[in-house]
XYZ file of C-alpha atoms in Angstrom:
435
model
C -59.833 -23.352 -33.370
C -57.246 -20.830 -35.394
C -57.020 -21.961 -38.654
C -53.131 -22.935 -38.698
C -54.051 -25.835 -35.421
C -56.518 -27.360 -37.635
C -54.373 -27.893 -40.593
C -51.846 -28.618 -38.061
C -53.296 -31.421 -36.489
C -54.824 -32.927 -39.732
C -51.673 -33.042 -41.217
C -50.331 -34.601 -38.031
C -52.493 -37.276 -37.456
C -52.988 -38.388 -41.479
C -49.320 -39.157 -41.007
C -49.620 -41.488 -38.009
C -52.782 -42.667 -39.111
C -51.999 -45.634 -39.979
C -49.135 -46.783 -37.173
C -50.436 -49.400 -34.553
C -53.105 -48.205 -32.188
C -51.897 -45.615 -29.041
C -48.927 -45.072 -30.572
C -50.110 -43.015 -32.803
C -51.825 -41.014 -31.097
C -48.177 -40.984 -28.276
C -46.042 -39.902 -31.673
C -48.537 -36.915 -32.350
C -48.932 -35.271 -28.673
C -44.842 -35.846 -29.203
C -44.695 -34.068 -32.598
C -47.184 -31.428 -31.515
C -44.370 -30.631 -28.779
C -41.774 -30.295 -30.988
C -43.899 -28.019 -33.386
C -44.522 -25.315 -30.753
C -41.300 -25.162 -29.350
C -41.609 -26.967 -26.650
C -37.821 -28.625 -27.419
C -36.780 -24.520 -27.218
C -38.549 -24.036 -23.437
C -37.541 -27.629 -22.255
C -33.946 -27.441 -23.383
C -34.513 -30.493 -25.216
C -35.581 -32.662 -22.671
C -38.766 -34.811 -23.952
C -40.512 -34.695 -20.757
C -40.070 -31.793 -19.777
C -41.299 -30.636 -23.572
C -44.410 -32.734 -22.967
C -45.315 -31.981 -19.652
C -45.046 -27.923 -21.585
C -47.409 -28.424 -23.782
C -49.496 -29.487 -21.263
C -49.709 -33.273 -21.608
C -50.931 -35.747 -18.007
C -48.077 -38.119 -16.735
C -49.865 -41.001 -18.235
C -49.032 -38.654 -21.529
C -46.469 -37.813 -21.064
C -45.308 -41.787 -19.786
C -46.739 -43.024 -23.729
C -45.247 -41.210 -26.359
C -41.372 -41.206 -23.966
C -42.476 -45.152 -24.719
C -43.888 -44.904 -28.967
C -40.302 -42.863 -29.082
C -38.136 -45.414 -28.246
C -40.124 -48.735 -28.318
C -42.727 -48.114 -31.288
C -43.117 -50.027 -33.969
C -42.570 -47.668 -36.732
C -40.038 -45.836 -39.259
C -39.374 -42.692 -39.921
C -39.194 -43.093 -43.917
C -42.807 -44.326 -44.018
C -43.451 -41.488 -42.645
C -41.938 -39.519 -44.609
C -43.726 -41.004 -47.513
C -46.202 -40.145 -46.060
C -45.618 -36.773 -45.886
C -44.673 -36.540 -49.413
C -47.930 -38.409 -50.317
C -49.855 -35.540 -48.485
C -47.812 -32.908 -49.759
C -48.288 -33.513 -53.440
C -51.645 -34.524 -53.602
C -52.461 -31.540 -52.572
C -51.068 -29.707 -55.663
C -49.451 -26.800 -53.584
C -45.742 -26.978 -54.174
C -44.408 -27.647 -57.490
C -41.204 -28.660 -57.894
C -38.502 -26.280 -59.733
C -37.256 -27.119 -63.121
C -34.693 -25.823 -65.537
C -34.830 -26.612 -69.519
C -36.195 -30.226 -68.040
C -33.730 -30.999 -64.950
C -34.772 -30.700 -61.392
C -32.404 -30.472 -59.030
C -32.452 -32.777 -56.309
C -30.398 -30.962 -52.987
C -28.381 -32.929 -51.455
C -26.324 -32.158 -47.662
C -24.775 -33.878 -44.174
C -26.180 -32.498 -41.162
C -24.765 -33.911 -37.797
C -26.225 -34.116 -34.548
C -24.138 -32.948 -31.974
C -23.836 -35.226 -28.964
C -19.992 -35.022 -27.547
C -20.849 -36.667 -23.713
C -23.291 -39.557 -25.474
C -21.423 -42.807 -24.526
C -20.796 -46.178 -26.994
C -20.931 -43.626 -29.797
C -17.609 -43.170 -31.687
C -18.731 -41.838 -35.175
C -17.380 -37.972 -35.133
C -18.114 -35.230 -38.030
C -16.711 -31.513 -38.582
C -17.935 -28.800 -36.826
C -16.756 -25.422 -38.162
C -17.715 -23.521 -35.700
C -15.461 -25.314 -32.938
C -12.840 -25.847 -36.621
C -12.127 -30.118 -35.994
C -14.187 -33.642 -35.713
C -16.393 -33.776 -32.972
C -19.034 -36.631 -31.462
C -22.109 -36.294 -32.786
C -25.068 -38.619 -34.916
C -24.817 -37.926 -38.783
C -27.829 -38.048 -41.256
C -27.909 -37.967 -45.192
C -31.259 -35.557 -45.512
C -31.893 -36.443 -49.308
C -34.501 -32.962 -50.520
C -36.576 -31.935 -54.101
C -36.536 -28.324 -54.269
C -40.028 -26.569 -55.459
C -42.510 -23.662 -54.450
C -45.210 -22.682 -53.026
C -46.526 -19.529 -55.016
C -43.303 -18.273 -55.988
C -41.745 -18.909 -52.410
C -38.813 -21.696 -52.365
C -39.726 -25.024 -50.568
C -37.977 -27.515 -49.456
C -39.911 -31.519 -49.684
C -38.144 -33.828 -47.848
C -37.334 -37.224 -49.787
C -35.164 -39.186 -47.921
C -33.356 -39.792 -43.878
C -30.145 -41.149 -44.576
C -28.777 -42.274 -40.736
C -25.935 -43.730 -39.877
C -25.196 -47.374 -39.806
C -22.639 -47.758 -36.840
C -22.087 -46.115 -33.904
C -18.067 -45.720 -35.000
C -19.365 -44.302 -38.910
C -17.397 -41.513 -39.101
C -18.411 -38.846 -42.232
C -16.441 -40.073 -44.711
C -18.474 -43.230 -44.432
C -21.584 -41.866 -43.954
C -21.293 -39.642 -47.212
C -20.385 -43.189 -49.212
C -23.209 -44.855 -48.086
C -25.325 -40.904 -49.455
C -23.554 -41.532 -53.004
C -24.425 -44.945 -53.178
C -27.665 -44.401 -52.340
C -28.405 -41.294 -54.273
C -27.194 -43.051 -57.817
C -30.094 -45.381 -56.641
C -33.076 -43.546 -55.925
C -31.933 -40.723 -58.450
C -35.346 -39.862 -61.128
C -35.161 -39.621 -64.420
C -35.246 -35.804 -64.488
C -33.498 -34.905 -60.891
C -29.893 -34.030 -60.989
C -27.761 -34.179 -58.328
C -26.799 -31.290 -55.706
C -24.569 -31.169 -52.779
C -21.522 -28.902 -51.703
C -17.957 -29.007 -52.061
C -18.125 -31.315 -49.405
C -17.616 -34.161 -51.930
C -14.771 -35.498 -54.692
C -15.421 -35.513 -57.871
C -13.825 -38.974 -58.013
C -16.471 -39.880 -55.546
C -19.163 -38.809 -57.712
C -18.215 -40.811 -60.688
C -16.968 -43.864 -58.859
C -20.897 -43.716 -57.364
C -21.466 -43.609 -61.248
C -24.427 -40.621 -60.725
C -25.870 -39.872 -63.450
C -26.446 -36.496 -63.054
C -24.555 -34.015 -60.897
C -23.820 -30.505 -60.886
C -21.138 -30.431 -57.869
C -19.002 -27.027 -56.641
C -15.730 -27.668 -56.388
C -12.512 -25.371 -55.813
C -10.745 -22.080 -57.460
C -7.457 -23.785 -57.555
C -9.189 -27.894 -59.553
C -7.543 -29.362 -62.413
C -8.480 -31.157 -65.055
C -7.310 -32.806 -67.979
C -8.453 -32.878 -71.659
C -9.743 -36.596 -72.406
C -6.992 -36.709 -75.545
C -3.332 -36.872 -76.209
C -0.514 -34.039 -76.540
C 1.055 -33.798 -79.673
C 3.993 -36.760 -79.667
C 7.658 -35.026 -78.696
C 10.782 -36.416 -80.446
C 12.576 -37.508 -77.679
C 10.625 -38.990 -74.768
C 8.236 -41.180 -73.147
C 5.350 -41.392 -75.168
C 2.654 -39.287 -73.094
C -0.413 -40.738 -71.069
C -2.363 -37.808 -69.589
C -4.083 -35.301 -71.712
C -2.910 -31.598 -71.591
C -3.104 -30.247 -68.676
C -6.213 -27.754 -68.445
C -6.539 -24.550 -64.929
C -8.989 -22.759 -64.787
C -7.666 -19.588 -62.429
C -4.795 -18.726 -62.810
C -3.172 -18.289 -59.005
C 0.536 -17.954 -57.445
C 2.906 -20.715 -55.942
C 6.540 -20.064 -54.324
C 5.692 -16.175 -56.212
C 5.148 -17.529 -59.221
C 2.304 -16.947 -60.814
C 0.466 -20.020 -62.968
C -1.622 -18.583 -66.176
C -4.998 -20.161 -66.548
C -5.604 -22.127 -69.133
C -7.461 -20.642 -71.740
C -11.784 -21.724 -71.655
C -13.537 -23.064 -74.246
C -16.478 -21.341 -74.317
C -16.797 -17.347 -73.038
C -20.469 -16.146 -72.436
C -22.313 -14.343 -69.830
C -25.898 -14.101 -68.755
C -28.573 -12.039 -66.975
C -29.229 -13.201 -63.371
C -31.179 -10.533 -60.687
C -30.207 -7.267 -62.450
C -26.653 -7.805 -63.092
C -24.270 -9.687 -65.926
C -22.761 -13.166 -65.135
C -19.763 -13.307 -66.911
C -19.220 -17.101 -67.794
C -16.120 -19.255 -69.203
C -16.042 -22.656 -69.487
C -14.113 -25.967 -70.398
C -15.572 -29.339 -71.869
C -14.538 -32.706 -71.880
C -11.880 -33.029 -69.075
C -11.836 -35.591 -67.183
C -9.504 -35.479 -63.952
C -6.170 -34.443 -63.417
C -5.419 -38.335 -61.934
C -6.427 -39.958 -65.451
C -5.380 -41.565 -67.617
C -6.902 -40.487 -71.517
C -9.138 -43.638 -72.053
C -12.114 -43.606 -74.532
C -14.417 -45.002 -72.259
C -13.453 -42.863 -68.705
C -16.164 -39.708 -67.918
C -15.353 -36.761 -68.974
C -17.376 -33.779 -67.087
C -17.171 -29.757 -67.988
C -15.799 -27.235 -65.624
C -17.842 -23.841 -65.084
C -16.368 -20.549 -63.526
C -18.660 -18.345 -62.319
C -17.598 -14.086 -61.813
C -20.225 -12.908 -59.539
C -20.289 -9.234 -59.301
C -21.536 -10.202 -55.841
C -18.942 -11.436 -55.137
C -14.962 -11.684 -54.628
C -13.808 -15.266 -55.163
C -15.666 -16.408 -59.014
C -17.622 -19.753 -58.474
C -16.399 -22.950 -60.209
C -18.820 -25.754 -60.962
C -17.985 -29.254 -61.607
C -21.104 -30.862 -63.810
C -22.026 -33.689 -66.392
C -25.022 -32.062 -68.225
C -25.490 -30.908 -71.762
C -26.476 -28.327 -70.884
C -26.496 -24.125 -70.570
C -24.342 -22.144 -68.194
C -27.027 -20.100 -66.964
C -28.559 -23.531 -66.518
C -26.270 -25.063 -64.579
C -26.235 -21.894 -62.293
C -29.722 -22.082 -61.724
C -29.738 -25.736 -60.406
C -26.576 -25.072 -58.122
C -28.615 -21.783 -56.424
C -31.556 -24.374 -55.627
C -29.231 -25.866 -53.551
C -29.464 -24.064 -50.184
C -32.768 -25.457 -49.258
C -32.118 -28.483 -48.588
C -30.111 -26.232 -45.115
C -33.773 -25.455 -43.955
C -35.048 -28.716 -42.816
C -31.891 -28.843 -40.299
C -32.061 -25.249 -39.269
C -36.143 -25.093 -37.841
C -35.459 -28.190 -36.128
C -32.585 -27.251 -34.111
C -32.722 -23.403 -33.632
C -36.282 -22.760 -34.480
C -37.770 -26.288 -32.586
C -34.735 -26.657 -30.086
C -33.654 -29.960 -31.509
C -30.221 -28.596 -31.356
C -30.109 -29.790 -28.069
C -30.754 -33.688 -26.855
C -30.789 -35.804 -23.947
C -31.194 -39.217 -24.534
C -29.425 -42.364 -24.899
C -31.239 -45.886 -26.230
C -29.970 -46.949 -29.193
C -32.857 -46.418 -31.254
C -33.705 -43.323 -29.090
C -30.316 -41.577 -30.502
C -31.211 -42.232 -33.835
C -35.229 -41.788 -34.111
C -35.340 -38.159 -32.017
C -33.267 -36.250 -34.970
C -34.972 -37.652 -37.611
C -38.176 -36.737 -36.479
C -36.963 -33.226 -35.758
C -35.560 -33.339 -39.299
C -39.002 -34.802 -40.831
C -41.631 -32.267 -38.052
C -39.215 -29.455 -39.371
C -39.785 -29.542 -43.255
C -43.602 -29.893 -41.625
C -43.122 -26.817 -40.117
C -41.657 -25.402 -43.368
C -44.274 -26.306 -46.047
C -47.430 -25.092 -43.462
C -45.988 -22.078 -42.973
C -45.982 -21.420 -46.640
C -49.006 -22.447 -47.380
C -50.937 -20.892 -45.015
C -51.899 -17.144 -44.365
C -48.628 -15.131 -42.615
C -49.129 -14.386 -38.935
C -47.769 -11.676 -37.199
C -45.404 -11.575 -34.382
C -47.488 -8.981 -32.967
C -48.541 -5.301 -33.481
C -45.327 -4.220 -35.008
C -45.255 -7.317 -36.852
C -46.933 -5.116 -40.171
C -45.781 -6.816 -43.157
C -45.642 -10.211 -41.932
C -44.668 -12.994 -44.215
C -44.788 -16.833 -44.325
C -42.063 -18.638 -42.751
C -41.606 -20.614 -40.019
C -40.901 -18.930 -36.802
C -44.040 -17.065 -36.629
C -45.911 -19.730 -37.477
C -43.902 -21.718 -34.827
C -44.774 -18.793 -32.102
C -48.621 -19.177 -32.965
C -48.902 -22.737 -32.217
C -46.321 -21.779 -28.935
C -49.757 -19.869 -27.902
C -51.809 -22.323 -28.819
C -52.976 -25.141 -26.100
C -53.370 -28.691 -27.644
C -57.025 -29.438 -29.082
C -58.829 -31.868 -27.191
C -62.183 -31.405 -28.815
C -60.688 -32.518 -32.341
C -62.120 -34.267 -33.839
C -59.704 -36.828 -34.670
C -60.537 -40.537 -35.961
C -61.217 -43.854 -34.387
C -57.114 -45.360 -34.946
C -55.950 -42.463 -32.905
C -56.946 -43.628 -29.123
C -55.312 -44.609 -26.262
C -54.165 -47.782 -25.921
C -56.663 -49.948 -23.459
C -53.795 -52.161 -21.782
C -53.883 -53.672 -19.044
C -50.737 -51.946 -16.996
C -51.742 -51.479 -12.969
C -49.536 -54.842 -12.521
C -46.696 -53.891 -13.936
C -44.025 -51.078 -11.930
C -44.025 -47.756 -12.655
C -41.044 -45.165 -13.042
C -37.996 -45.683 -11.428
C -39.212 -49.393 -9.868
C -39.535 -50.160 -13.889
C -35.868 -49.752 -14.319
C -34.205 -50.324 -10.730
C -31.137 -52.833 -11.725
C -31.109 -55.462 -9.133
C -27.428 -57.525 -8.078
C -27.573 -60.853 -9.905
C -28.008 -63.272 -7.451
C -25.061 -65.721 -7.084
C -26.005 -69.290 -8.099
C -24.418 -72.415 -5.627
C -21.331 -73.968 -8.105
């Protein structure tokens, strides 16, 4: 048995070991079917993926029952997975001037034909809102031997079938404000507004802003001889823009600096102690700083907003570490084939995507700590990627000879008297009672 198979089974066993007897082994079978890419071949069907992995009919039924009826929660599995990674010590959090990035994003598993589900999320390819099951993904960003690897911290599910993307964002902001550690900085792209972040009272944040963003000074301009006294500070416009063939000049920056990054010089301009454009001057108002980065590698400048008293280079590096949060959804959907799902029970609709995100993070981490595995003879310089590890696991058979713990066993319940298959859920007409 190869080191990849042994290490994978060890991790899965430790994650599910504390679950009820029978449920733990059935859930391990399901996670193995995800890791080896069986859902790609079954096009998202749970039973087909388990059969592709070589499990018997009884094992397939038990795994399906564990998914829908098992007594377990994904948050418990995530906590046990985090404990494994932190105990090994290979994964180390990335840090800049004492700040650690906490990347947050929203992902959705599209279910346009799912009946009884009203929640919609914006789908960029369709350029409109599409029915789907949304989740908030919160990851710590670290590295393994210099390779950036995300570590799941929480997966936030929708609480109602009609919960919209805006409602999920508000829920994520409330929870992030509660679970943000002392040195962590909340990192997000332009999908969230600055007003929402300040309303949630997030202690430390770095946020992508629009190129036409404006702010105001937190002090009043000089009084005029006539007219009503000013209540708003002077407007600050970081970048010039045109409107109706009229050029609106940019405001002179408070700070101009530059730094070196990957062999190129990045000029930076900053405006400090600002309030939002819709806020009046007040001492209690939360202030923020706008940084504009003119990276020669890109045509458009990048505009970031933050409340950190940090250098421009630190803010820039923190925001660049937002991208690893895209890895768990990418691996779960594209690498493992869970972008297409055929579960319809309310519990399974939420549990299967959550489990897929966790398994995607497990595959990414294992690929980073295990030796690089070539896909074939043509792969002369293999890298430690999740796709290569998945291909190795796809060629393997589930190791039945592995010495599992005594807790991981089939539960010997008496089920011979119970109906099986379609007989177990065949609908019957309600009997008419005499009145």
